[in-house]
PDB file of C-alpha atoms in Angstrom:
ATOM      1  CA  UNK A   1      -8.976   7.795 -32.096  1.00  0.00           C
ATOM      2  CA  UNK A   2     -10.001   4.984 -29.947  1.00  0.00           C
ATOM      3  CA  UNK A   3      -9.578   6.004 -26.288  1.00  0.00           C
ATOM      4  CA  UNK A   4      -8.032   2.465 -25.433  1.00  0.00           C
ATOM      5  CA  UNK A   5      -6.275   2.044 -28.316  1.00  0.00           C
ATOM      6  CA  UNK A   6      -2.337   0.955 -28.180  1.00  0.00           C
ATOM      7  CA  UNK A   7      -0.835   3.390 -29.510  1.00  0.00           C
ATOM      8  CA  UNK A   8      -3.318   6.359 -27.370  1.00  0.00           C
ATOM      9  CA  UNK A   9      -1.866   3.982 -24.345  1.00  0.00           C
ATOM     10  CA  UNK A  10       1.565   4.601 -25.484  1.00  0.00           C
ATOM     11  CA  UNK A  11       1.340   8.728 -25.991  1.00  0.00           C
ATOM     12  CA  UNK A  12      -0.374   8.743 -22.521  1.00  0.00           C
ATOM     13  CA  UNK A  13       2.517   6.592 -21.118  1.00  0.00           C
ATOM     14  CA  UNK A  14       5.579   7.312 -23.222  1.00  0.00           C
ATOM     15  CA  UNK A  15       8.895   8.444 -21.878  1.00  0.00           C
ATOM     16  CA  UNK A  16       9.306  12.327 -22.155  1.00  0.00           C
ATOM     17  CA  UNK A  17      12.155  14.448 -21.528  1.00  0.00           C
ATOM     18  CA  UNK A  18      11.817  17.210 -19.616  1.00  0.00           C
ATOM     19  CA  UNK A  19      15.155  18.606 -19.048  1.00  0.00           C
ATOM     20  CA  UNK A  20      15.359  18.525 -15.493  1.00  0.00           C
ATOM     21  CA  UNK A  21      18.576  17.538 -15.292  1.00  0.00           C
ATOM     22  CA  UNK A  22      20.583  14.136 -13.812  1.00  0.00           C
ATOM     23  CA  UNK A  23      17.196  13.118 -11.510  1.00  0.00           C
ATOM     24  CA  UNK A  24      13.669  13.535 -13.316  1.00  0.00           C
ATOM     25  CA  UNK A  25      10.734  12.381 -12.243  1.00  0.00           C
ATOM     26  CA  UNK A  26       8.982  10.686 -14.977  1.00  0.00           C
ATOM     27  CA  UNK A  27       6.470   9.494 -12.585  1.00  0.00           C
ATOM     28  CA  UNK A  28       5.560  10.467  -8.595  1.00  0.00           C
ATOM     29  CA  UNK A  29       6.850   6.609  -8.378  1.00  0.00           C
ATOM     30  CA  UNK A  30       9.665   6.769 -11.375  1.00  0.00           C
ATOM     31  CA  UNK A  31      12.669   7.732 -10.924  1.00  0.00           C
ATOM     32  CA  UNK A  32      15.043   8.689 -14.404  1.00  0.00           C
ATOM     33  CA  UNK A  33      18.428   9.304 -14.022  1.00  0.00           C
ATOM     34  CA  UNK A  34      20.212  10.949 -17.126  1.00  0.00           C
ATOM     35  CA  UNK A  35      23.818   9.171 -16.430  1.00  0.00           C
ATOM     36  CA  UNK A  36      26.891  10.793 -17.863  1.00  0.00           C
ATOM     37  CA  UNK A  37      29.200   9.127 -15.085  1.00  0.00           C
ATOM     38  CA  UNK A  38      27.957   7.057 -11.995  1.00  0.00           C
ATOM     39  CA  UNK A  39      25.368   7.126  -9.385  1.00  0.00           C
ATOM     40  CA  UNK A  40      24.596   5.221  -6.416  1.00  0.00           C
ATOM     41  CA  UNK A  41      21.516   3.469  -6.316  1.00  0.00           C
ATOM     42  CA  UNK A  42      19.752   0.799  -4.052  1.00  0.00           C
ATOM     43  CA  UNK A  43      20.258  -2.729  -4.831  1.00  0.00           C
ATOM     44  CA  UNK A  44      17.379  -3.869  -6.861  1.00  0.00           C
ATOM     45  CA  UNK A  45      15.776  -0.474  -7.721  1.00  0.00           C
ATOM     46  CA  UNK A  46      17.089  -0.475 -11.627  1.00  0.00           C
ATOM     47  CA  UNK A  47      13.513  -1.418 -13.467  1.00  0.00           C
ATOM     48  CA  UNK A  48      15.111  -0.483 -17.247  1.00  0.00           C
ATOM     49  CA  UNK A  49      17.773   1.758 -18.778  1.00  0.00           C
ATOM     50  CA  UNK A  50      19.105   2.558 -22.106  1.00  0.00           C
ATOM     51  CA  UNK A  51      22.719   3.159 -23.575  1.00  0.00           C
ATOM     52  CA  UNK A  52      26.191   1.884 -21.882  1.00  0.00           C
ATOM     53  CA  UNK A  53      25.305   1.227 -17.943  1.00  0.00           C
ATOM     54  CA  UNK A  54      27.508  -1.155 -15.756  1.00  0.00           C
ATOM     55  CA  UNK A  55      26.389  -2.076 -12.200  1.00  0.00           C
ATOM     56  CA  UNK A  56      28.072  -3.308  -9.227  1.00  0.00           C
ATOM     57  CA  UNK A  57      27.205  -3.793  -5.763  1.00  0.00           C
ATOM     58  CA  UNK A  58      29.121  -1.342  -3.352  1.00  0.00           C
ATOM     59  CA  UNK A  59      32.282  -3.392  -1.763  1.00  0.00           C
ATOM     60  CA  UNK A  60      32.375  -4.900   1.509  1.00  0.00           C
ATOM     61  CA  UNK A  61      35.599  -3.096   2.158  1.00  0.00           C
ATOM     62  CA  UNK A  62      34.953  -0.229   0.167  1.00  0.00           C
ATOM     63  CA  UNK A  63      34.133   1.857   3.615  1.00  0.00           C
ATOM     64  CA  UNK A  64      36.722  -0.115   5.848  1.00  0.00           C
ATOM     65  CA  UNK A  65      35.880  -2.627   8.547  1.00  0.00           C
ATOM     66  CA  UNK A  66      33.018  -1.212  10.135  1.00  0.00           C
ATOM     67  CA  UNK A  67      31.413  -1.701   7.033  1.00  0.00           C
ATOM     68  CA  UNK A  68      32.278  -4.935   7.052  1.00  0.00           C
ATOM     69  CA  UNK A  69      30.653  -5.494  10.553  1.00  0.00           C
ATOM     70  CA  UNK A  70      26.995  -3.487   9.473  1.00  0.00           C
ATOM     71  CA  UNK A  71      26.640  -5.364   6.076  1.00  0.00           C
ATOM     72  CA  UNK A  72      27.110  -8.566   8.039  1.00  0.00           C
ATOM     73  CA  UNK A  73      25.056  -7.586  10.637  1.00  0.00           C
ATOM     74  CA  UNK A  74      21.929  -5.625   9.074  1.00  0.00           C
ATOM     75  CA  UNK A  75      21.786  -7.755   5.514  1.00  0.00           C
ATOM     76  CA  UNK A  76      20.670  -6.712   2.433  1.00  0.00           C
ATOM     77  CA  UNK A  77      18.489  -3.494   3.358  1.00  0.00           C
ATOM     78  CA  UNK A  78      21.417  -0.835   3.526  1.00  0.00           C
ATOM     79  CA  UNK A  79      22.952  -2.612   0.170  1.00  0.00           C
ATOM     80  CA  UNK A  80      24.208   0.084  -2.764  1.00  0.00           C
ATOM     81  CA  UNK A  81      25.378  -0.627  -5.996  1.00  0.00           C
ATOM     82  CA  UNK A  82      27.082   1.765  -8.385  1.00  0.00           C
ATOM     83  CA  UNK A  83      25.476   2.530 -11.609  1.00  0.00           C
ATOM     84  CA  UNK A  84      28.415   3.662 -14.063  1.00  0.00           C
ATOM     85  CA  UNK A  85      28.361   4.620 -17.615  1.00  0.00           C
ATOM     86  CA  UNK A  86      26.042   6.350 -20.125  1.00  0.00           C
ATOM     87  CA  UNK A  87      22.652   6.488 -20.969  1.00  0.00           C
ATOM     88  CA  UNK A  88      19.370   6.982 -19.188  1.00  0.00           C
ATOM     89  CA  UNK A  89      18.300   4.676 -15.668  1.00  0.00           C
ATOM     90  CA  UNK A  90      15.006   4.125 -14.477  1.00  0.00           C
ATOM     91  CA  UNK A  91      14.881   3.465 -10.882  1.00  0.00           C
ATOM     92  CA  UNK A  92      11.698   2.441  -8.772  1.00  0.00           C
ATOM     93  CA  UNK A  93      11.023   0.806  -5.375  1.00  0.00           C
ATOM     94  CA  UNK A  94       7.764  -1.376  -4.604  1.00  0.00           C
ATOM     95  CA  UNK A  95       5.727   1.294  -5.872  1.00  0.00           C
ATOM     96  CA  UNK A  96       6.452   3.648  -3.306  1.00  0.00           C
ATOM     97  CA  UNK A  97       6.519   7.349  -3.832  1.00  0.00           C
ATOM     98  CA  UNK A  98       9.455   9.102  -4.738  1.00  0.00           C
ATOM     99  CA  UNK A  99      10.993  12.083  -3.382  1.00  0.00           C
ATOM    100  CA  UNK A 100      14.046  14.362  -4.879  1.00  0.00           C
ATOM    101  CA  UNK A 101      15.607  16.731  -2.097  1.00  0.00           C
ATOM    102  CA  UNK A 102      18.972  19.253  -3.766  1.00  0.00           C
ATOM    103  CA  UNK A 103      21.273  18.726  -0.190  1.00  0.00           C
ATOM    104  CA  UNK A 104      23.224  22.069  -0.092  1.00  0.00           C
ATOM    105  CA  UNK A 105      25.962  21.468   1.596  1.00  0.00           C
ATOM    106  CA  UNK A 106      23.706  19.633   4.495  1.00  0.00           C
ATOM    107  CA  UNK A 107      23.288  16.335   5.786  1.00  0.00           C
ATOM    108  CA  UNK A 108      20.121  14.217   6.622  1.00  0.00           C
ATOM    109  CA  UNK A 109      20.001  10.841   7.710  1.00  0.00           C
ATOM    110  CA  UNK A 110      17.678   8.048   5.337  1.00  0.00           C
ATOM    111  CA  UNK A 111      16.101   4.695   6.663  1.00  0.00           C
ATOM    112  CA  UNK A 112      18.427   2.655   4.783  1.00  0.00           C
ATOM    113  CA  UNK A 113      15.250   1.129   2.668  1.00  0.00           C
ATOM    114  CA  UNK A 114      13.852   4.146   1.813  1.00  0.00           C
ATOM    115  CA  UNK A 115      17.559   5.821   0.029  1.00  0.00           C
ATOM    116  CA  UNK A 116      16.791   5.318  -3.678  1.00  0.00           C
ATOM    117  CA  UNK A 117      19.652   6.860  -5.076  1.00  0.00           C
ATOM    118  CA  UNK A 118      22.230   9.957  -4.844  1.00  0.00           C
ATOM    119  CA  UNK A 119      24.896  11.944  -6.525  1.00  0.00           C
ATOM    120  CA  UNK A 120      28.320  11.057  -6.899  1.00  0.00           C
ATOM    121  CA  UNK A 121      28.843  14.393  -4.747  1.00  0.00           C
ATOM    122  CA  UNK A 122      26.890  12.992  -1.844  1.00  0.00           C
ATOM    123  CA  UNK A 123      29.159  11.754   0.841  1.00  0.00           C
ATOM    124  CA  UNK A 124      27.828   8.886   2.303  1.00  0.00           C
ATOM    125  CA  UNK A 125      27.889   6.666   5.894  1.00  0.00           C
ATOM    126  CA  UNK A 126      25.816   3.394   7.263  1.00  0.00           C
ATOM    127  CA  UNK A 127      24.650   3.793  10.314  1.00  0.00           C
ATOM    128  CA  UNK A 128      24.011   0.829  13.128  1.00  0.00           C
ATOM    129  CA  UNK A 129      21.837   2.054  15.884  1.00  0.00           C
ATOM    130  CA  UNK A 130      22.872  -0.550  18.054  1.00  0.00           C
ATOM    131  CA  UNK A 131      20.840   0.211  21.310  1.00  0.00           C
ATOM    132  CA  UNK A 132      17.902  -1.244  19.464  1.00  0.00           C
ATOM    133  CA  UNK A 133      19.998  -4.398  17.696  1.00  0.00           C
ATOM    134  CA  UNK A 134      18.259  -6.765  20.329  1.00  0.00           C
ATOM    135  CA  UNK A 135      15.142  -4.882  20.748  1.00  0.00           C
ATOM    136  CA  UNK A 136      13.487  -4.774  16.908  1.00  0.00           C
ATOM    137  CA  UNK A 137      14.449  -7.385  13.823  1.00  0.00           C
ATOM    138  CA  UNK A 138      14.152  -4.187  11.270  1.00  0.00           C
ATOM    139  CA  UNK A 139      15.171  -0.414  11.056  1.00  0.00           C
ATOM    140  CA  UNK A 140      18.441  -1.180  12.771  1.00  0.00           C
ATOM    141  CA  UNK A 141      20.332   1.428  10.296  1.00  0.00           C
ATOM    142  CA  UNK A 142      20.351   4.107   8.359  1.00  0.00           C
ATOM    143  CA  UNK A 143      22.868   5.777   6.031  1.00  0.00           C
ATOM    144  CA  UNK A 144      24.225   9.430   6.597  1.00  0.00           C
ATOM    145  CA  UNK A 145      24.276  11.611   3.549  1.00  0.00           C
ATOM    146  CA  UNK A 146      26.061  14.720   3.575  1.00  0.00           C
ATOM    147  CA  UNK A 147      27.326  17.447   1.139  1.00  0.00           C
ATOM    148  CA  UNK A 148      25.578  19.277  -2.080  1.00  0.00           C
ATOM    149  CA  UNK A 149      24.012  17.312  -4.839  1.00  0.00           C
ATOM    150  CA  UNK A 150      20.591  15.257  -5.344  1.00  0.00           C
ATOM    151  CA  UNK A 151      19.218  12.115  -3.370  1.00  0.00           C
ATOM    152  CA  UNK A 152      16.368  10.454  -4.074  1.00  0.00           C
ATOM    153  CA  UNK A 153      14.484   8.776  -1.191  1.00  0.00           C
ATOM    154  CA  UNK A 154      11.328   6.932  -1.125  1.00  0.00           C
ATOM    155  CA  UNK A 155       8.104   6.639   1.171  1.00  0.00           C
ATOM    156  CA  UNK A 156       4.607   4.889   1.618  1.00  0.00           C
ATOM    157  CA  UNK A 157       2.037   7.066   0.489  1.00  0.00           C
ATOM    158  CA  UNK A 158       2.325  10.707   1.252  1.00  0.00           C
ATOM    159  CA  UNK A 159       4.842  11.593   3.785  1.00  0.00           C
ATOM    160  CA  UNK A 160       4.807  14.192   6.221  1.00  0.00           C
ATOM    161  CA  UNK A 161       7.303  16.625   7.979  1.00  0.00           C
ATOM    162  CA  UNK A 162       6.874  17.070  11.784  1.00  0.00           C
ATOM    163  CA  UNK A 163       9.006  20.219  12.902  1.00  0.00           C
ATOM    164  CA  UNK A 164      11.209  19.038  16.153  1.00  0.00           C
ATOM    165  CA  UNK A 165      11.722  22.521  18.209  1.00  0.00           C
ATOM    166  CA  UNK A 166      13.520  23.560  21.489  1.00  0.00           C
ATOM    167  CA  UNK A 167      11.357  21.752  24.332  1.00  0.00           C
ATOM    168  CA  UNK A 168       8.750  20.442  22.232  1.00  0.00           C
ATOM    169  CA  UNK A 169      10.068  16.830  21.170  1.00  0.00           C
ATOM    170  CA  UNK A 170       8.876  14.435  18.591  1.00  0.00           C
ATOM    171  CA  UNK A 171       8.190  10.700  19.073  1.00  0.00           C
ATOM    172  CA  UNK A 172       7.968   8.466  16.586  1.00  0.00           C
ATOM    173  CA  UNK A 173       7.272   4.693  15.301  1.00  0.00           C
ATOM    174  CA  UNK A 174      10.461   3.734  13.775  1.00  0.00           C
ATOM    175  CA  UNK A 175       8.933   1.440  11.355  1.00  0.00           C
ATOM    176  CA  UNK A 176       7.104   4.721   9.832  1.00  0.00           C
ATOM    177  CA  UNK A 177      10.448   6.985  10.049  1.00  0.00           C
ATOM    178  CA  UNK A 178      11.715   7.815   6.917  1.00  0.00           C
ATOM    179  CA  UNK A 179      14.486  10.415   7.752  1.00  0.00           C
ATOM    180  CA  UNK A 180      15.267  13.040  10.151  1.00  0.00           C
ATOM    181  CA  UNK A 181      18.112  16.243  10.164  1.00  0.00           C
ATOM    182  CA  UNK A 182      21.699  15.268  10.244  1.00  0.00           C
ATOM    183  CA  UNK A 183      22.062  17.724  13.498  1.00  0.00           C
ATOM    184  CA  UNK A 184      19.618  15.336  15.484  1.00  0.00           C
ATOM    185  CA  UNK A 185      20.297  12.052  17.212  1.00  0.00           C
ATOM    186  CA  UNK A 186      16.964   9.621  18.279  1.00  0.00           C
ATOM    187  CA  UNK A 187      16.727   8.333  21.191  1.00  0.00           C
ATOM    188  CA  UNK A 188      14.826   5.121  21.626  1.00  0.00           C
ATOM    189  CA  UNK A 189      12.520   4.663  24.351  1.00  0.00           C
ATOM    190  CA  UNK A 190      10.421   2.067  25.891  1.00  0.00           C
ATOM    191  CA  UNK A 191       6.282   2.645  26.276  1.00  0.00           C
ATOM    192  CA  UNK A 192       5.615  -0.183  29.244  1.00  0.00           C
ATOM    193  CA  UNK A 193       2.031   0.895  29.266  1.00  0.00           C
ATOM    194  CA  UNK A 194       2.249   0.931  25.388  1.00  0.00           C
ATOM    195  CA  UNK A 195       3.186  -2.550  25.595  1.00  0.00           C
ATOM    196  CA  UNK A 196       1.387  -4.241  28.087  1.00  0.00           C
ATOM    197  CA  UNK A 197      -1.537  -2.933  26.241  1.00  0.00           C
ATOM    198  CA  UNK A 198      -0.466  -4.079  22.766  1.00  0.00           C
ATOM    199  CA  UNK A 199       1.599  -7.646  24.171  1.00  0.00           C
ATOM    200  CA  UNK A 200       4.603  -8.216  24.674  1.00  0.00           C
ATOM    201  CA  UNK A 201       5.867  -8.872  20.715  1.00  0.00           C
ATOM    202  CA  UNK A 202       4.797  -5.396  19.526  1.00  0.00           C
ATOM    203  CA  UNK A 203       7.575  -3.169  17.870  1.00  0.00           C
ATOM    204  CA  UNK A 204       5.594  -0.144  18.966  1.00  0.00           C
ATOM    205  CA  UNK A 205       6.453  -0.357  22.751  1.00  0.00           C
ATOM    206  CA  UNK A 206      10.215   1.199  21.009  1.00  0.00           C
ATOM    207  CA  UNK A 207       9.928   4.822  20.047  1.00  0.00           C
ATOM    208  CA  UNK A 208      12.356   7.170  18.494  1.00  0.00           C
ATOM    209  CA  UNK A 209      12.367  10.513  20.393  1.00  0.00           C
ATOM    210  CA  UNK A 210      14.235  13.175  18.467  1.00  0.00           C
ATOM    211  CA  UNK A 211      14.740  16.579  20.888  1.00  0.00           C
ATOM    212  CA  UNK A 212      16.514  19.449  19.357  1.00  0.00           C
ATOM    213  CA  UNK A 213      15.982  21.895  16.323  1.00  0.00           C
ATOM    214  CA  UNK A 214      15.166  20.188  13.063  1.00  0.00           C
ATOM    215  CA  UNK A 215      12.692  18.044  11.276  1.00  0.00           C
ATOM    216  CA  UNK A 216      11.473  14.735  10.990  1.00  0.00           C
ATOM    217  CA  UNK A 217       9.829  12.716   7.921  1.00  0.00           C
ATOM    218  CA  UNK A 218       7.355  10.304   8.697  1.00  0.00           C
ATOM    219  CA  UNK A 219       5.241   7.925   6.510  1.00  0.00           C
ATOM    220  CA  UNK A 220       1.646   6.678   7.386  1.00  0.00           C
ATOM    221  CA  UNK A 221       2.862   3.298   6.760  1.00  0.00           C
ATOM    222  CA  UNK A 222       4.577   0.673   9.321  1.00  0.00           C
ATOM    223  CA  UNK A 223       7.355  -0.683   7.642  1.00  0.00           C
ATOM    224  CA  UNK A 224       7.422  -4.491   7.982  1.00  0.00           C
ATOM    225  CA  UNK A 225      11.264  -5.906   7.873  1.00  0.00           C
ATOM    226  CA  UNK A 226      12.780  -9.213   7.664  1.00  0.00           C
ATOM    227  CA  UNK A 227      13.275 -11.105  10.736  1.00  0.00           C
ATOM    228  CA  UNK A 228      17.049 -10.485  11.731  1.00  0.00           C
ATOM    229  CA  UNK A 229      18.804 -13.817  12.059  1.00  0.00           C
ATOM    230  CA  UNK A 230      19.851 -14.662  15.300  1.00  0.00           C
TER     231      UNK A 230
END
């Protein structure tokens, strides 16, 4: 059979089921979802699906006030929507490479644009780190997730895991931050020689310092976001 050939394309790049379970990979940058209820996803993510799927974007209210106040404040980024119904969901994100992590009853914090998607059994929270709201335009939030089930979250390239111990703590780039240990809290910090070397507009000067026991996910990427409105 001809190498390049339709239908060799289509056996090489055909759906298959592997039995995984709700979240399958059916690429390192695919995400399938086998939907027999709901599942929260990020706002734009859904690429194709099959069978009986309704979507709608999480409520203002849904979360109370405070919610109210983030969406307003940090836009689009942290935006879910609920994916309800039956059938099968593909879910991608620019490309980027997707990662499935089984929470057992534990929580972890997730850049809000790098949270793909998560179980109905996922408890989940937005975030506004609001020492940095006049300091960087982007990576003002993340969301909390908490309890035992899948989520699905998303990075640049390959991502790696720093270990944050006792008296040895880890500084990062927050536009490369992907997601850290729910039992640690960053710190942001100003560089002044950091930034009189790189001028005055560079987000690098800000640093997230996380001190503690846990980990850290970073990407080797720098995350460019939307300029926050003023």
């Amino acid at each position: 059979m001809n190498k390049y050939s339709i239908s060799e394309f289509i056996k090489q790049t055909e759906q298959v089921d592997r039995g995984e379970g709700f979240f399958e990979l059916e690429t390192p940058r695919m995400l399938e979802v086998n939907l027999d209820n709901f599942v929260w996803a990020k706002v734009g993510a859904m690429i194709a699906y099959n069978g009986q799927i309704k979507f709608e974007r999480e409520g203002i209210l849904e979360q109370g006030l405070g919610t109210l106040f983030k969406k307003a404040f940090t836009g689009e980024g942290a935006s879910l929507m609920r994916a309800t119904g039956k059938g099968k969901l593909y879910l991608a994100d620019s490309g980027k490479k997707i990662i499935i992590l089984h929470l057992q009853n534990e929580a972890i914090y997730v850049n809000g644009n790098d949270l793909l998607a998560f179980e109905p059994t996922i408890k989940h929270e937005i975030k506004l780190m609001r020492k940095v709201a006049g300091m960087m335009s982007g990576g003002l939030f993340n969301i909390r997730c908490e309890g035992t089930g899948l989520i699905a979250i998303t990075t640049h390239y390959e991502p790696l895991t720093l270990r944050v111990t006792p008296g040895k703590p880890v500084i990062t780039d927050p536009n490369a931050t992907v997601a850290w240990s729910g039992n640690l809290q960053p710190e942001f910090q100003t560089d002044i020689s950091f930034k009189t070397f790189l001028g005055r507009g560079s987000g690098e000067s800000f640093q997230m310092r996380f001190e503690g026991d846990g980990f850290v996910i970073v990407q080797p990427y720098e995350e460019v976001y939307m300029q926050a409105q003023s």
